[in-house]
Short mmCIF file of C-alpha atoms and ligand atoms in Angstrom, two decimals:
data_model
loop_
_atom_site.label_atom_id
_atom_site.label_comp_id
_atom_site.label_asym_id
_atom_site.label_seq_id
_atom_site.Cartn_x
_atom_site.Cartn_y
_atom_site.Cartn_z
CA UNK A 194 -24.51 -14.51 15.48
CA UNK A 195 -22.54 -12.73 18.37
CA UNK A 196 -20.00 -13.07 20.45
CA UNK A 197 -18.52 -10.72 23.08
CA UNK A 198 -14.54 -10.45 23.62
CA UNK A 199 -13.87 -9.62 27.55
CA UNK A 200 -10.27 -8.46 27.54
CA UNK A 201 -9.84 -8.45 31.59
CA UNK A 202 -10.74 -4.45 31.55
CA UNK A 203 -13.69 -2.92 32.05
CA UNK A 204 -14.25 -2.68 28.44
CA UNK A 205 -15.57 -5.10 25.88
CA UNK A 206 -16.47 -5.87 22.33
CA UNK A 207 -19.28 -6.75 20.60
CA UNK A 208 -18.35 -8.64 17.35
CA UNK A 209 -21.56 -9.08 15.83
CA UNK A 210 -21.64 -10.77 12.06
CA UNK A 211 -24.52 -10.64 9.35
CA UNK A 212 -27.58 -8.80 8.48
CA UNK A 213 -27.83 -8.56 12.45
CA UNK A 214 -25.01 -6.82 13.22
CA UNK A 215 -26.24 -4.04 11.09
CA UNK A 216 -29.38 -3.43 12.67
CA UNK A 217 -27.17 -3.80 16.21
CA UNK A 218 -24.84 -0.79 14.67
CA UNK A 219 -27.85 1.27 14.42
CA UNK A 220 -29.13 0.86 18.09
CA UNK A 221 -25.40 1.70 19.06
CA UNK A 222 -25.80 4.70 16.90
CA UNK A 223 -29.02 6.65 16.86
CA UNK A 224 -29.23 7.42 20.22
CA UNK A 225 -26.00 9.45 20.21
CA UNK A 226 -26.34 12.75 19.23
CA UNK A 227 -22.41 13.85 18.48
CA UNK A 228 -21.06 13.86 15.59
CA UNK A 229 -19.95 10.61 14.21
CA UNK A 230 -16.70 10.21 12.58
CA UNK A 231 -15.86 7.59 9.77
CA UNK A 232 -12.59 7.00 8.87
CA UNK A 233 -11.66 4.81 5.23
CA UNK A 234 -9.69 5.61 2.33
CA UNK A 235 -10.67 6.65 -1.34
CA UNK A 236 -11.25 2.99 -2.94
CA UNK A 237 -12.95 1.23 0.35
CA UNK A 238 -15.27 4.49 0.32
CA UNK A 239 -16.01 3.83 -3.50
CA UNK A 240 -16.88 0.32 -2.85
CA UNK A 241 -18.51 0.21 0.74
CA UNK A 242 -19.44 3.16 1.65
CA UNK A 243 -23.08 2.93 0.15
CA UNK A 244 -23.20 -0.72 1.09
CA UNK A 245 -22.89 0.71 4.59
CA UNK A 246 -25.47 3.93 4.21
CA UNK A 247 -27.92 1.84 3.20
CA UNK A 248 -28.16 -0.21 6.13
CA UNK A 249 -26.94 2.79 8.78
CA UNK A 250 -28.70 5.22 7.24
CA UNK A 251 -27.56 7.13 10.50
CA UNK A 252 -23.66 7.14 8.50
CA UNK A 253 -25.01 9.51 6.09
CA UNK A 254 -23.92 11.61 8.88
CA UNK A 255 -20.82 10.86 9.25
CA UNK A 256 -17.89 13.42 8.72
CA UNK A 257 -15.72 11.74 6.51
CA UNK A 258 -12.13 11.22 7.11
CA UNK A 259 -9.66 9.59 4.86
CA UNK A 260 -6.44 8.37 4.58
CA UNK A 261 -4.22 7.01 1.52
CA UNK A 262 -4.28 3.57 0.58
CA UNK A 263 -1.50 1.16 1.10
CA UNK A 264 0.78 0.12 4.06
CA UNK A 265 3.21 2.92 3.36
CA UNK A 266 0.30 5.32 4.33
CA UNK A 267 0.06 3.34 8.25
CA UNK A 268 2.08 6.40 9.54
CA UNK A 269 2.43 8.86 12.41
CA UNK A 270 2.36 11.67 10.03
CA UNK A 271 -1.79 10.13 8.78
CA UNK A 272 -2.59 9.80 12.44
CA UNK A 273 -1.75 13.65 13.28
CA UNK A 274 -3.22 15.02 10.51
CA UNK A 275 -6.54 12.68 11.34
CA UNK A 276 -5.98 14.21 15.02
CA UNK A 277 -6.16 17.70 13.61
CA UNK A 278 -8.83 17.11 11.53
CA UNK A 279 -11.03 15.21 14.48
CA UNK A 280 -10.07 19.03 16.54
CA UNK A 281 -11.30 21.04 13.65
CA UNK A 282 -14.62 19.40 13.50
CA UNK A 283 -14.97 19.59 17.36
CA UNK A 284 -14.71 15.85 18.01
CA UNK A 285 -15.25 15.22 22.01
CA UNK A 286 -14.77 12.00 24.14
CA UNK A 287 -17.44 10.64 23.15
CA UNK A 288 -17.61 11.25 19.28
CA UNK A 289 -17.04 8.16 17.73
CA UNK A 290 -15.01 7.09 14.84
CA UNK A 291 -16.00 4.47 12.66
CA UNK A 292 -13.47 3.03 10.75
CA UNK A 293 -14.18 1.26 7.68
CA UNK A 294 -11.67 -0.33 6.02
CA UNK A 295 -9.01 -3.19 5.84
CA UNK A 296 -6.02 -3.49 8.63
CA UNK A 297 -4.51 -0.47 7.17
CA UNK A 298 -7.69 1.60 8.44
CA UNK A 299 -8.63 -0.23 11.11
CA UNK A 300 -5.26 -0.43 12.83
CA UNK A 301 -4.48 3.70 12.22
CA UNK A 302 -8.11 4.31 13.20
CA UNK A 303 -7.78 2.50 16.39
CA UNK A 304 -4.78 4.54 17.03
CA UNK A 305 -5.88 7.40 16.23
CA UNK A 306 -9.02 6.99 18.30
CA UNK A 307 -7.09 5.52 21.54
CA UNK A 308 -4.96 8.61 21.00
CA UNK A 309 -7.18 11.56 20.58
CA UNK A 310 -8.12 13.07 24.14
CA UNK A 311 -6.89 9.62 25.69
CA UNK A 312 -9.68 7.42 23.93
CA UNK A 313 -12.57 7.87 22.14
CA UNK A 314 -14.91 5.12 21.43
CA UNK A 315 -14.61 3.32 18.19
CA UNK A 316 -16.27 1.15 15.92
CA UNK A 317 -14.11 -1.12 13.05
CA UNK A 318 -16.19 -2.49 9.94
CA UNK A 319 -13.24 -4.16 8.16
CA UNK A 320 -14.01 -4.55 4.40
CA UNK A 321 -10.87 -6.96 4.09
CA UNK A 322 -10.75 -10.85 4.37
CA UNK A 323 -7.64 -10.14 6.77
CA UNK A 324 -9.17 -7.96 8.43
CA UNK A 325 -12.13 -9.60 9.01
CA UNK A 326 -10.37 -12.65 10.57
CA UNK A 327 -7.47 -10.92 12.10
CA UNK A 328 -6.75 -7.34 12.29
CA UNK A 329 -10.04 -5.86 13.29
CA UNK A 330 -10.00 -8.23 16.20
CA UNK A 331 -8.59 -8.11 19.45
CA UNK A 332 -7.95 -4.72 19.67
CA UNK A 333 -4.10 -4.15 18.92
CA UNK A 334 -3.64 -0.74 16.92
CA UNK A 335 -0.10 0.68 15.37
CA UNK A 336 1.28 2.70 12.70
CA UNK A 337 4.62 1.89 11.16
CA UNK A 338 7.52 3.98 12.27
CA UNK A 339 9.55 4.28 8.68
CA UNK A 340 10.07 0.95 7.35
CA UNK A 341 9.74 -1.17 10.92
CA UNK A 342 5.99 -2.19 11.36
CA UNK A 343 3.66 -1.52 13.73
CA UNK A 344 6.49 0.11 16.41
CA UNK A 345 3.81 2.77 17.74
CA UNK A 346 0.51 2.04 18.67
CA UNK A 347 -1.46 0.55 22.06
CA UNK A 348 -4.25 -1.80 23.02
CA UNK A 349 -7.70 -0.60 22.72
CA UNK A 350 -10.99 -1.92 22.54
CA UNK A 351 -13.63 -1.29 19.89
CA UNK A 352 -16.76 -0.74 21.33
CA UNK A 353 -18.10 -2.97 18.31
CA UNK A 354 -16.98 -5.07 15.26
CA UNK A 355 -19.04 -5.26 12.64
CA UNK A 356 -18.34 -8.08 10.66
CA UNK A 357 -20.40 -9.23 7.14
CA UNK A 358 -18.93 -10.32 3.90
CA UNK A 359 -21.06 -8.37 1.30
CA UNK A 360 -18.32 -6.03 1.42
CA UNK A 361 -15.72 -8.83 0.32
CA UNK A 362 -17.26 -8.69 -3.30
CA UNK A 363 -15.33 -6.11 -4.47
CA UNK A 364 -12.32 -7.28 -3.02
CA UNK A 365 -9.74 -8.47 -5.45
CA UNK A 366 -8.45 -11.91 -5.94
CA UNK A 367 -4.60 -11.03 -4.35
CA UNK A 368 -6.19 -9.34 -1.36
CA UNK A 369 -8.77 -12.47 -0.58
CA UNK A 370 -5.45 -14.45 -1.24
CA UNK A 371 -3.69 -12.59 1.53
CA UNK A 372 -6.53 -12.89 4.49
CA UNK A 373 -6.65 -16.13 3.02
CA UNK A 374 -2.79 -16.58 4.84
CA UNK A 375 -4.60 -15.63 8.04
CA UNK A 376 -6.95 -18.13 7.92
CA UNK A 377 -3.81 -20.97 7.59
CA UNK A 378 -2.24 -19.57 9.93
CA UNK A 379 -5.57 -19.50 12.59
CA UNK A 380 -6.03 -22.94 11.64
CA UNK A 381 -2.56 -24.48 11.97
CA UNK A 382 -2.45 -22.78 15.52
CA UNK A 383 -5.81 -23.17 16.58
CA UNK A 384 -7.79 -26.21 15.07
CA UNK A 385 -6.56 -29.53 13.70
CA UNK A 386 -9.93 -30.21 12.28
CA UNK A 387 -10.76 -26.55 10.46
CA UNK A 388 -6.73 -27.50 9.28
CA UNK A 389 -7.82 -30.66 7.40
CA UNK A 390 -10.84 -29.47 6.24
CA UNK A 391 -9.04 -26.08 4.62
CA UNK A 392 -6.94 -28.24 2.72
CA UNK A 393 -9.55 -28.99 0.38
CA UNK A 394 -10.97 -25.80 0.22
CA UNK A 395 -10.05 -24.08 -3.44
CA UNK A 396 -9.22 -21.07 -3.02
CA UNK A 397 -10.33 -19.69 -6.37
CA UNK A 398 -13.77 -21.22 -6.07
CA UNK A 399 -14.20 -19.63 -2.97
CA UNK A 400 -13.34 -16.15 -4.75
CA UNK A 401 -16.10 -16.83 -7.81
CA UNK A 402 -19.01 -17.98 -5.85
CA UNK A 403 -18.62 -17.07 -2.65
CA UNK A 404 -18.95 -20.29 -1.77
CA UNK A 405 -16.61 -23.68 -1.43
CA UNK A 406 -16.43 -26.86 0.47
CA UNK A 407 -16.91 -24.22 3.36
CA UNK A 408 -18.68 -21.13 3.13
CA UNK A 409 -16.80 -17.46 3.62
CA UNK A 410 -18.88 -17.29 6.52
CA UNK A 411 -18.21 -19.85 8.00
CA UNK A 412 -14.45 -19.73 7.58
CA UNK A 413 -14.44 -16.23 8.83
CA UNK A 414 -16.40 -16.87 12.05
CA UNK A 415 -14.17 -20.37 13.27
CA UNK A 416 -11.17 -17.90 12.96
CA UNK A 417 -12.89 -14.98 14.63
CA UNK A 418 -13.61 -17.71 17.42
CA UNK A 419 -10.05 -18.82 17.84
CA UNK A 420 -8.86 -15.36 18.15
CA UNK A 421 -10.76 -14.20 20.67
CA UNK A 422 -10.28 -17.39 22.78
CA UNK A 423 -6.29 -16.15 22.70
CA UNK A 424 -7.09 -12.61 23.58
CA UNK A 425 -9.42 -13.22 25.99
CA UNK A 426 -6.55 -15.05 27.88
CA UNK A 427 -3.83 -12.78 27.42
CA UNK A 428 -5.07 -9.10 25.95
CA UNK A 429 -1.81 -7.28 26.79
CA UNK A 430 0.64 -10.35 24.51
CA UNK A 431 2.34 -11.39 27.47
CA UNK A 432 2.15 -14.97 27.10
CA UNK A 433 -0.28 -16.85 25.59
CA UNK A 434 -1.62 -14.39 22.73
CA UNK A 435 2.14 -14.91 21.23
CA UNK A 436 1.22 -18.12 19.69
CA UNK A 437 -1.03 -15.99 17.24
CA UNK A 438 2.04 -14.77 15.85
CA UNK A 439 3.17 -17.89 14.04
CA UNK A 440 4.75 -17.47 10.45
CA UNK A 441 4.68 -13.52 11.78
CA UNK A 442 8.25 -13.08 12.86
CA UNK A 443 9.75 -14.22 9.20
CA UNK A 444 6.57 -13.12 7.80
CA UNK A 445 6.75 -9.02 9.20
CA UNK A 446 10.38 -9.11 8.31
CA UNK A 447 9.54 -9.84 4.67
CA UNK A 448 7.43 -6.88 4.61
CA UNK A 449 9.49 -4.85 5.97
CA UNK A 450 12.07 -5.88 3.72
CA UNK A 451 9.46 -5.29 0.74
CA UNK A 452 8.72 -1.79 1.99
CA UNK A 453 12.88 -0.76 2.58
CA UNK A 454 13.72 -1.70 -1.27
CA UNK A 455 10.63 0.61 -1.75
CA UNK A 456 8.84 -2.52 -3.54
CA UNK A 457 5.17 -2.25 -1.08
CA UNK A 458 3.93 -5.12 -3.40
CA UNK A 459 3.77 -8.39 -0.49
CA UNK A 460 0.78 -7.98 1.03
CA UNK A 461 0.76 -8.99 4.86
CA UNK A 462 -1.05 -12.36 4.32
CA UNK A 463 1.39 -13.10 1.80
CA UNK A 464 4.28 -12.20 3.63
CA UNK A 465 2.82 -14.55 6.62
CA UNK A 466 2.16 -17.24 4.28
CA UNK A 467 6.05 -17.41 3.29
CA UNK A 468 7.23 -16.61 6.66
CA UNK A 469 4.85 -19.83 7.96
CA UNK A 470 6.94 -21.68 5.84
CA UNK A 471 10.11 -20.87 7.34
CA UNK A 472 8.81 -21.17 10.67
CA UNK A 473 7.00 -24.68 9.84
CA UNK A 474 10.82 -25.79 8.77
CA UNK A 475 11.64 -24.43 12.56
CA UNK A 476 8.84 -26.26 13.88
CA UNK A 477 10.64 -29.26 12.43
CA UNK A 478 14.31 -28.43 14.23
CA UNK A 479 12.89 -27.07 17.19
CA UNK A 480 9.48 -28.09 18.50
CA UNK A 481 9.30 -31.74 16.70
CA UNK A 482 7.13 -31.30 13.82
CA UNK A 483 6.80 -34.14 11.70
CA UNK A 484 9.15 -33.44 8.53
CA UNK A 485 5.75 -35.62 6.18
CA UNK A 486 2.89 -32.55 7.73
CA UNK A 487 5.84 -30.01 7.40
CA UNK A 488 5.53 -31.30 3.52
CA UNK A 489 1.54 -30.96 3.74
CA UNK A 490 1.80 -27.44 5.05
CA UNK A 491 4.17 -26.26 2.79
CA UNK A 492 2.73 -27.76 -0.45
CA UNK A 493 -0.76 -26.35 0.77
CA UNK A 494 0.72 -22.97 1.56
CA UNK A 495 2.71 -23.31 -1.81
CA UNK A 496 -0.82 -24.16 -3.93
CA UNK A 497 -2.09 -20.83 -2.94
CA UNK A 498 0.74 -18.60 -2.97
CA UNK A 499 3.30 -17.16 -5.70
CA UNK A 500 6.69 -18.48 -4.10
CA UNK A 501 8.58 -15.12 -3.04
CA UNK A 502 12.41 -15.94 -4.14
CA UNK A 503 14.93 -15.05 -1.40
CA UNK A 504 18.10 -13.79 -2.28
CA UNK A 505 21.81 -14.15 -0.12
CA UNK A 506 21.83 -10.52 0.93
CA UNK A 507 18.05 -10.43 1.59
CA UNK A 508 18.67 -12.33 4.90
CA UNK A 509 21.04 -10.28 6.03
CA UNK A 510 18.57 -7.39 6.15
CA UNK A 511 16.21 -9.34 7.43
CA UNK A 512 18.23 -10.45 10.35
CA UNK A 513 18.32 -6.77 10.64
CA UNK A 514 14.82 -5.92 10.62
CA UNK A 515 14.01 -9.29 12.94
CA UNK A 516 16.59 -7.84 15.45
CA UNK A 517 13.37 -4.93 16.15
CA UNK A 518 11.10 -8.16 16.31
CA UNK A 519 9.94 -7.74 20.11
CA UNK A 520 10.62 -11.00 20.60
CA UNK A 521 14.41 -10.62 19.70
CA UNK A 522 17.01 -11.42 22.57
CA UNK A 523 20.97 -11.24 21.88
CA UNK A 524 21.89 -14.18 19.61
CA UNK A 525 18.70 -15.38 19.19
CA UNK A 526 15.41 -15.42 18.53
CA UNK A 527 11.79 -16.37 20.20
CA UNK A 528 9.17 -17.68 17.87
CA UNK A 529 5.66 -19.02 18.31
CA UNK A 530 5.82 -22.33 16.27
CA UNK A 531 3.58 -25.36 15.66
CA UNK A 532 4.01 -29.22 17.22
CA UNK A 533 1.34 -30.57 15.06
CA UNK A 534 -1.80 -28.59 13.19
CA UNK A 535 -3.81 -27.10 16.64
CA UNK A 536 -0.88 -27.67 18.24
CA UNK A 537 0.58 -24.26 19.32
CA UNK A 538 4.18 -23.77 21.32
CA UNK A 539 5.09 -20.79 22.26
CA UNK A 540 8.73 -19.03 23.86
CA UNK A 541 10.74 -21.27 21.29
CA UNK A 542 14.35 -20.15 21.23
CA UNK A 543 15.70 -20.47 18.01
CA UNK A 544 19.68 -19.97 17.37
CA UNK A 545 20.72 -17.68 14.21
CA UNK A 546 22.31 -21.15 13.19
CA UNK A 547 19.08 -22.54 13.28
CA UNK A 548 17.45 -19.79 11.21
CA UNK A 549 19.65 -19.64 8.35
CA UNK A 550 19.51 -23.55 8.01
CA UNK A 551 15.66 -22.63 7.68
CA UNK A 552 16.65 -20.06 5.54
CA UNK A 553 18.47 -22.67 3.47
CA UNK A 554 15.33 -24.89 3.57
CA UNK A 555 12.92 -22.18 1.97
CA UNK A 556 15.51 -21.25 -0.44
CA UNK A 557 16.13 -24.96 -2.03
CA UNK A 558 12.13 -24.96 -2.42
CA UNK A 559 12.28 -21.60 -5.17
N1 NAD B 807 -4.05 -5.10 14.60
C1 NAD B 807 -3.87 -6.37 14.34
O1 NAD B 807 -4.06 -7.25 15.20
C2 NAD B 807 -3.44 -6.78 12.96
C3 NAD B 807 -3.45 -8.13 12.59
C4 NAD B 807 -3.10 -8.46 11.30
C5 NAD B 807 -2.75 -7.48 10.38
N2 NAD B 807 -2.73 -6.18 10.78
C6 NAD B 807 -2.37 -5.12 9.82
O2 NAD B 807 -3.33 -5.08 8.77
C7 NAD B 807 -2.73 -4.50 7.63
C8 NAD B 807 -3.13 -5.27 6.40
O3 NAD B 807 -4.53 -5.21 6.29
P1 NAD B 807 -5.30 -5.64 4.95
O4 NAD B 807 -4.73 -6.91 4.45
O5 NAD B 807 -6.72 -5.57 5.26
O6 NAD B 807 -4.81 -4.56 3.86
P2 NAD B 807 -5.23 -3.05 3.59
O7 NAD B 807 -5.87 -2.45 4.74
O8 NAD B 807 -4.02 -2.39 3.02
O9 NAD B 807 -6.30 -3.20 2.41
C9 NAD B 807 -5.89 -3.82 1.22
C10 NAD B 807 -6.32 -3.06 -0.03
O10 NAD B 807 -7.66 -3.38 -0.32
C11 NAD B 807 -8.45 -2.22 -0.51
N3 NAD B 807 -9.77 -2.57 0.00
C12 NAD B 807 -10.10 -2.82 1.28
N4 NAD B 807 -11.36 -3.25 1.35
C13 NAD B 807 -11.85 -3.30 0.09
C14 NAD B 807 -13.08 -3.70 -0.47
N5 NAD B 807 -14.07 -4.20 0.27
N6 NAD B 807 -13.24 -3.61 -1.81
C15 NAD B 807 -12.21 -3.16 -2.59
N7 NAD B 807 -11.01 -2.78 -2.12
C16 NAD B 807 -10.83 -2.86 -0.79
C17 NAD B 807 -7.72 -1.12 0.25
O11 NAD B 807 -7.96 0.13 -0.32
C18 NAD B 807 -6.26 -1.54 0.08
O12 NAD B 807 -5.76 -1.04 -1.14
C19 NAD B 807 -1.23 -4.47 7.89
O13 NAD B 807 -0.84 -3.16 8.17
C20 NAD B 807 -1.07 -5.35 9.12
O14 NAD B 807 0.05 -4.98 9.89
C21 NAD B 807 -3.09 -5.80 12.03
#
């Protein structure tokens, strides 16, 4: 299968999943004759790398760069030392870098690569549920400027995105768990019907066979879809691509929050997962949710995910921390919230009244 994601420049992406999109990676390949770059970190290389080798033999190649793992290594300082390192080796424009990883890599990479000489071309193979259905896609890259996320980056294409689940095996459960909170969240905005049929998809089946009521592949490639139908309208987040940032606002705060009390233990899909639920209790008071599928999302959301507990002066932080939120205006607050599942609104204005009653709500569920 392949799709291709026209973002209104004169670039593109090829997203190509499965066996196929390896053999496409080596036609994109072999006929360069610069040296290829490949970016990952120490336990993705571990587990992937010869996964990868063997099927781009061309990668054997590759100069290896590497960065730490973790969120608290998404930093300006990783990027300049990868810049310095893509110098020493004699990197030119159109070197490519390769980065294999999970949104960590992928989003560094791409900034890195959009960066160096004003843009290289680059290829993401993310190794990561998350970033399989999310972060690898649509071509937003960042690094994290202390604890605030994702305050430096800039929009750049992939030339490709290679996308194929073998490298999910050794994946652990927590991590599947977290792109698992992308998939909700791609479903509640973007499809009533892969909504309804999610909800009785077990989770921990899915992790032991690989298979479910839906397959891994499948889920993955309905979500691809639905991304690329937002970013395709709106590649720049001026309007419509917004709406993919449902349960985000809350949900970036938490993390933020996690990484400030020097904690680095939510993982983004978790973070999203609790920060849908405050935003599905917002959907309620501000876009006329039904309170009875408010109770259906939060009870699925709360089946899958370890309740994070929420304590008084926790909000005020993150009132703090939501004030860098792009999307923050004086005395309140714009979210991207739901009407009904596949029912996106976006440019909802949301009082700080209103967000500590749906503070309150999340709290009286812990
Ligand atoms: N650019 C975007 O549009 C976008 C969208 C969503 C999220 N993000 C970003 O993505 C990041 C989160 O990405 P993530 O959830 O992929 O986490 P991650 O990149 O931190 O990877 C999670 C962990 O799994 C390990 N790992 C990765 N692949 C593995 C594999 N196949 N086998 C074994 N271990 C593996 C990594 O070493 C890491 O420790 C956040 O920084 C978030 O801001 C970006």
């Amino acid at each position: 299968m392949r799709l291709t994601l026209h973002t209104g420049f004169e670039t593109k992406t090829i997203i190509s999943f499965g066996d196929s999109a390896f053999s496409e990676l080596n036609e994109l390949l072999l006929p360069s004759d610069e040296t290829i770059f490949l970016l990952t970190d120490k336990v993705i290389r571990e587990a992937c790398f010869n996964i990868l080798v063997e099927k781009v033999p061309r990668l054997g190649q590759a100069v290896i760069l590497e960065i730490p793992s973790g969120e608290k290594n998404k930093t300006l300082f990783h990027a300049q030392r990868l810049w310095n390192e893509l110098l020493t080796h004699g990197a030119s424009r159109r070197s490519f870098l390769v980065n294999l990883g999970g949104g960590v890599v992928t989003d560094t990479g791409g900034f890195v690569a959009s960066t160096y000489k004003r843009g290289i071309p680059c290829i993401h193979i993310p190794t990561t549920l998350l970033g399989m259905v999310d972060a690898a896609i649509g071509g937003k890259t960042a690094v994290n400027l202390g604890p605030v996320k994702n305050q430096i980056g800039s929009f750049y294409s992939p030339a490709a995105i290679i996308v194929h689940p073998v490298f999910l095996k050794t994946l652990d459960a927590e991590e599947m768990r977290s792109g698992f909170g992308e998939v909700l969240k791609t479903a509640l905005i973007g499809d009533a019907r892969l909504w309804t049929r999610l909800l009785s998809v077990n989770l921990n089946d899915l992790f032991r066979t690989g298979s479910g009521t839906m397959a891994v592949e499948e889920i993955i490639s309905e979500c691809v879809a639905i991304k690329c139908r937002y970013v395709e309208n709106d590649f720049l987040d001026k309007h419509e691509r917004e709406i993919l940032n449902f349960g985000h606002t809350i949900g970036h705060a938490l993390e933020s929050l996690s990484i400030e009390r020097g904690k680095n233990e939510l993982s983004h899909g978790h973070a999203v997962a609790m920060g849908m639920i405050v935003e599905t209790q917002l959907s309620v008071s501000n876009a006329g949710l039904d309170p009875d599928i408010r109770d259906s999302i939060v009870s699925k959301i709360l089946n899958e995910f370890r309740y994070i507990p929420m304590k008084q002066d926790d909000r005020t932080l993150l009132q703090e921390f939501m004030r860098h939120d792009k999307k923050a205006k004086n005395h309140e607050q714009i979210f991207s919230l739901i009407r009904s599942p596949g029912e996106p609104v976006r440019g909802i204005r949301c009082s700080l009244q209103e967000i500590e009653a749906a503070f309150d709500y999340y709290q009286s569920l812990g």
